[in-house]
Coordinates of C-alpha atoms in Angstrom, one line a residue:
X1 CA 24.6 37.5 8.9
X2 CA 21.5 37.0 6.6
X3 CA 20.7 40.7 7.2
X4 CA 24.0 41.9 6.2
X5 CA 24.8 44.2 2.8
X6 CA 28.0 42.2 1.7
X7 CA 26.4 39.4 -0.1
X8 CA 28.6 37.0 0.4
X9 CA 28.9 37.2 4.1
X10 CA 25.2 35.6 3.9
X11 CA 25.8 34.0 1.1
X12 CA 29.0 32.0 3.8
X13 CA 26.3 32.2 6.1
X14 CA 23.5 30.4 4.3
X15 CA 26.8 27.6 3.5
X16 CA 27.1 27.4 7.4
X17 CA 23.9 27.3 8.1
X18 CA 23.1 24.0 5.3
X19 CA 26.2 21.8 7.2
X20 CA 25.1 22.4 11.2
X21 CA 21.2 22.4 10.2
X22 CA 19.5 20.7 13.0
X23 CA 15.3 20.5 13.6
X24 CA 15.6 22.9 15.9
X25 CA 17.8 25.7 13.6
X26 CA 15.3 23.9 10.9
X27 CA 12.0 25.4 12.5
X28 CA 13.4 28.3 13.8
X29 CA 15.3 30.0 10.6
X30 CA 12.9 28.6 8.3
X31 CA 11.3 32.3 8.2
X32 CA 14.1 34.6 7.7
X33 CA 15.6 32.1 4.9
X34 CA 12.5 32.0 3.0
X35 CA 12.9 35.5 3.1
X36 CA 15.9 35.2 1.4
X37 CA 14.7 33.8 -1.5
X38 CA 13.2 36.8 -2.2
X39 CA 16.6 38.6 -2.0
X40 CA 17.5 41.4 -4.7
X41 CA 20.4 39.0 -5.1
X42 CA 19.7 36.0 -7.6
X43 CA 23.2 34.3 -6.2
X44 CA 21.3 34.8 -2.0
X45 CA 18.2 33.2 -3.9
X46 CA 20.2 30.1 -5.7
X47 CA 21.8 29.8 -2.1
X48 CA 18.6 30.1 0.1
X49 CA 16.7 27.5 -2.5
X50 CA 19.0 25.2 -1.9
X51 CA 19.2 25.5 1.6
X52 CA 15.7 24.8 1.9
X53 CA 16.3 21.5 1.0
X54 CA 18.1 20.8 3.8
X55 CA 16.0 22.6 6.5
X56 CA 13.6 19.7 4.8
X57 CA 14.7 17.2 5.9
X58 CA 15.8 18.1 9.5
X59 CA 12.4 19.9 9.6
X60 CA 9.6 18.2 7.2
X61 CA 6.5 20.4 8.2
X62 CA 8.5 23.8 6.9
X63 CA 8.0 21.7 3.3
X64 CA 3.7 22.4 3.7
X65 CA 5.0 26.0 5.4
X66 CA 7.3 26.6 2.4
X67 CA 6.7 24.8 -0.4
X68 CA 4.8 27.9 -2.4
X69 CA 7.8 30.0 -2.3
X70 CA 9.8 27.4 -3.8
X71 CA 7.8 27.2 -6.5
X72 CA 7.3 30.7 -6.9
X73 CA 10.8 30.3 -7.4
X74 CA 10.5 28.1 -11.1
X75 CA 9.3 31.7 -12.8
X76 CA 12.3 34.2 -11.3
X77 CA 14.2 35.9 -13.5
X78 CA 17.6 34.4 -13.2
X79 CA 17.9 31.0 -14.6
X80 CA 20.6 29.6 -12.0
X81 CA 17.7 30.2 -9.7
X82 CA 15.3 28.4 -11.6
X83 CA 17.4 25.7 -12.0
X84 CA 17.7 25.3 -8.5
X85 CA 14.4 25.1 -7.2
X86 CA 13.9 22.8 -10.3
X87 CA 16.8 20.7 -8.3
X88 CA 15.2 20.9 -4.7
X89 CA 11.7 19.8 -6.2
X90 CA 13.0 17.1 -8.6
X91 CA 14.9 15.5 -5.2
X92 CA 11.5 16.3 -3.6
X93 CA 10.0 13.6 -6.0
X94 CA 12.1 11.6 -6.0
X95 CA 10.4 10.1 -2.7
X96 CA 6.6 10.1 -4.3
X97 CA 6.4 11.9 -7.6
X98 CA 2.6 11.4 -7.4
X99 CA 2.9 14.3 -4.9
X100 CA 3.8 16.2 -7.9
X101 CA 1.9 15.6 -10.1
X102 CA -0.2 18.7 -10.1
X103 CA 3.6 20.5 -11.1
X104 CA 3.6 18.5 -14.7
X105 CA 2.9 22.3 -15.6
X106 CA 5.1 24.3 -15.0
X107 CA 8.0 21.0 -15.7
X108 CA 6.5 21.0 -19.8
X109 CA 7.0 24.7 -20.1
X110 CA 10.6 24.0 -19.1
X111 CA 11.1 21.4 -20.8
X112 CA 9.9 23.2 -24.1
X113 CA 11.2 26.4 -23.3
X114 CA 15.1 26.1 -21.6
X115 CA 18.0 25.1 -23.4
X116 CA 20.0 24.1 -20.1
X117 CA 21.2 21.1 -20.4
X118 CA 21.6 20.0 -16.7
X119 CA 18.3 21.6 -15.5
X120 CA 16.5 19.9 -18.6
X121 CA 17.9 16.6 -17.6
X122 CA 16.2 17.0 -14.3
X123 CA 12.7 18.1 -15.5
X124 CA 12.7 14.8 -18.1
X125 CA 13.8 13.2 -15.1
X126 CA 10.8 13.9 -13.3
X127 CA 8.2 14.1 -16.2
X128 CA 9.4 9.9 -16.5
X129 CA 8.5 9.7 -13.8
X130 CA 5.2 11.0 -13.8
X131 CA 4.1 9.7 -16.7
X132 CA 2.3 6.4 -15.4
X133 CA 0.3 9.1 -12.9
X134 CA -1.7 10.2 -15.8
X135 CA -1.7 8.9 -19.3
X136 CA -2.3 12.7 -21.4
X137 CA 0.9 13.7 -19.8
X138 CA 2.6 10.0 -22.0
X139 CA 1.6 11.7 -25.0
X140 CA 1.7 15.0 -24.8
X141 CA 5.5 14.4 -23.9
X142 CA 6.6 12.3 -27.0
X143 CA 6.7 15.4 -29.5
X144 CA 8.8 17.7 -27.0
X145 CA 10.8 15.1 -26.1
X146 CA 11.4 13.1 -29.6
X147 CA 12.9 16.8 -30.8
X148 CA 15.7 16.8 -27.9
X149 CA 16.0 13.5 -28.9
X150 CA 16.8 14.2 -32.9
X151 CA 19.1 18.1 -31.8
X152 CA 20.8 17.0 -28.8
X153 CA 24.2 16.7 -28.9
X154 CA 24.5 16.1 -24.3
X155 CA 24.7 12.0 -24.6
X156 CA 23.7 12.1 -20.8
X157 CA 20.3 14.5 -22.4
X158 CA 20.3 12.1 -25.2
X159 CA 19.8 9.0 -23.5
X160 CA 17.3 10.4 -20.5
X161 CA 14.9 11.7 -22.7
X162 CA 15.8 7.8 -24.9
X163 CA 14.7 6.6 -21.7
X164 CA 11.8 8.9 -20.5
X165 CA 9.6 7.8 -24.0
X166 CA 9.9 4.3 -23.6
X167 CA 8.4 5.1 -20.2
X168 CA 5.7 7.1 -22.0
X169 CA 4.6 5.2 -24.4
X170 CA 3.0 2.1 -22.7
X171 CA 0.6 4.8 -21.8
X172 CA 0.1 6.6 -24.8
X173 CA -2.8 4.6 -26.3
X174 CA -6.2 6.5 -26.2
X175 CA -8.9 6.4 -24.8
X176 CA -10.5 5.1 -28.1
X177 CA -7.6 2.3 -28.2
X178 CA -5.8 4.1 -30.9
X179 CA -2.6 5.7 -30.2
X180 CA -0.9 9.3 -31.5
X181 CA 0.2 9.0 -35.4
X182 CA 3.2 10.1 -34.6
X183 CA 4.1 6.9 -31.7
X184 CA 5.6 4.5 -34.5
X185 CA 8.3 7.3 -36.0
X186 CA 9.0 7.2 -32.0
X187 CA 9.1 3.7 -31.5
X188 CA 11.8 4.1 -34.6
X189 CA 14.0 7.1 -33.5
X190 CA 14.5 5.4 -29.6
X191 CA 15.9 2.2 -31.1
X192 CA 18.2 3.7 -33.6
X193 CA 19.3 6.0 -30.7
X194 CA 19.6 3.0 -27.9
X195 CA 21.0 0.4 -30.2
X196 CA 23.6 3.0 -31.0
X197 CA 24.1 3.4 -28.0
X198 CA 24.5 -0.4 -27.6
X199 CA 27.5 -0.4 -29.9
X200 CA 29.5 2.3 -28.2
X201 CA 32.7 1.5 -26.9
X202 CA 32.1 3.5 -23.4
X203 CA 31.2 0.8 -21.4
X204 CA 28.6 3.0 -19.2
X205 CA 26.9 4.0 -22.6
X206 CA 26.2 0.1 -23.2
X207 CA 24.7 -1.2 -20.1
X208 CA 22.4 2.3 -20.3
X209 CA 21.4 1.5 -23.8
X210 CA 20.1 -1.8 -22.5
X211 CA 18.4 -0.4 -20.3
X212 CA 16.8 1.4 -22.1
X213 CA 16.3 -1.9 -24.6
X214 CA 14.2 -3.3 -21.8
X215 CA 12.2 -1.1 -20.9
X216 CA 11.1 -0.3 -24.7
X217 CA 10.7 -4.1 -24.6
X218 CA 7.4 -3.9 -22.0
X219 CA 5.6 -1.3 -25.0
X220 CA 6.6 -2.8 -28.6
X221 CA 9.2 -6.1 -28.4
X222 CA 9.4 -6.9 -31.6
X223 CA 11.2 -3.5 -32.5
X224 CA 13.3 -5.2 -29.9
X225 CA 13.9 -8.4 -30.6
X226 CA 15.5 -6.8 -34.3
X227 CA 18.2 -6.1 -32.7
X228 CA 19.3 -9.9 -30.9
X229 CA 22.5 -10.3 -32.5
X230 CA 23.4 -7.1 -30.8
X231 CA 22.2 -8.1 -27.8
X232 CA 23.6 -11.5 -27.9
X233 CA 27.3 -10.0 -28.9
X234 CA 26.9 -8.2 -25.7
X235 CA 27.1 -12.2 -23.9
X236 CA 30.9 -11.8 -24.6
X237 CA 31.9 -8.4 -23.0
X238 CA 34.1 -8.4 -20.4
X239 CA 32.0 -6.6 -18.0
X240 CA 29.5 -8.9 -15.6
X241 CA 26.4 -5.8 -15.6
X242 CA 26.3 -5.9 -19.2
X243 CA 26.2 -9.1 -19.8
X244 CA 23.6 -10.0 -17.2
X245 CA 21.4 -7.3 -18.3
X246 CA 21.6 -8.5 -22.3
X247 CA 20.6 -11.9 -21.2
X248 CA 17.9 -10.0 -19.5
X249 CA 16.0 -8.7 -22.0
X250 CA 17.4 -12.6 -24.4
X251 CA 15.0 -14.1 -21.7
X252 CA 11.9 -11.2 -22.6
X253 CA 12.4 -11.5 -26.3
X254 CA 12.2 -16.1 -26.1
X255 CA 9.5 -17.8 -28.4
X256 CA 8.4 -21.7 -28.5
X257 CA 9.9 -21.0 -32.2
X258 CA 13.1 -19.0 -30.7
X259 CA 13.2 -21.5 -27.6
X260 CA 15.5 -24.0 -29.0
X261 CA 17.7 -21.9 -30.7
X262 CA 18.0 -19.2 -28.7
X263 CA 18.6 -21.6 -25.5
X264 CA 22.0 -23.4 -28.1
X265 CA 23.5 -19.9 -28.3
X266 CA 23.3 -19.9 -24.2
X267 CA 24.5 -23.1 -23.6
X268 CA 27.6 -21.8 -26.0
X269 CA 28.3 -19.9 -23.6
X270 CA 27.3 -22.0 -20.1
X271 CA 30.6 -23.4 -21.8
X272 CA 32.6 -20.6 -21.6
X273 CA 31.7 -18.6 -18.7
X274 CA 31.9 -19.5 -14.7
X275 CA 31.0 -18.8 -11.8
X276 CA 27.9 -17.1 -10.4
X277 CA 27.2 -15.3 -13.9
X278 CA 27.3 -19.6 -15.2
X279 CA 24.6 -20.5 -12.3
X280 CA 22.4 -17.2 -14.1
X281 CA 23.0 -18.3 -16.9
X282 CA 21.7 -21.6 -16.8
X283 CA 18.9 -20.7 -15.0
X284 CA 17.4 -19.0 -17.0
X285 CA 18.1 -21.9 -19.5
X286 CA 15.8 -23.5 -16.9
X287 CA 13.3 -20.7 -16.9
X288 CA 12.8 -20.4 -20.8
X289 CA 12.0 -24.5 -20.3
X290 CA 9.4 -24.5 -17.4
X291 CA 7.9 -20.5 -18.8
X292 CA 7.1 -22.7 -22.5
X293 CA 6.3 -26.4 -21.1

């Protein structure tokens, strides 16, 4: 079927293989499937690239044998094939991003040249997982990610770009201790966008905003403290996951100067809460006193 002149028959065969693949089938058919990534029809190339991932899961040794071909698909003339290659590589990199550090230039090129939002989300996530391994990459990502944040209308891409910026900021400092001139403006931009997420009526977006603030606090706690009243209001939310994330942020904001005020505010919520969340509130209050005592 792989050699059929009908592309849809070939596509059907690839689909079948992806669903029934075993270690033995993966080992035997890997060369044939790899060859299909060079097929004249983009429809076949993209299906073959995606199916390779299924074969790698059953036959891990095959990754070393054919990964160069997967990388070459990043330069394919068909955007759909490039997108599939990005998807496969990001899935492979999920468990051990460090192994894919040498591919950062390829993904940076896609970040600055692609207009495919779905693919950009994958690219941004992968680059974000690499910044802790290569600080120079963190600094290089600041401006293109900020441009995405300022220009995109897609909420999902906007959040991923902001979140990756918050991951990059702790590594933006140069060897001489200085930071790029753009950093203060980028911190402010992240802060404003995360605030807008937390103010959203959509619970999922609100939660993501709080997660972003947790990440931003690691490098710029003073910027997050500016939103304390907004985060305090989240303790009244119906969603316990939002309340817990807000509580995590508030705990990180404590100082000897604001401890009593913060505890007083939390005690008001203790009186209105019950169950596991009430226990969590009390635990955080005890932790605050012990930590600063």
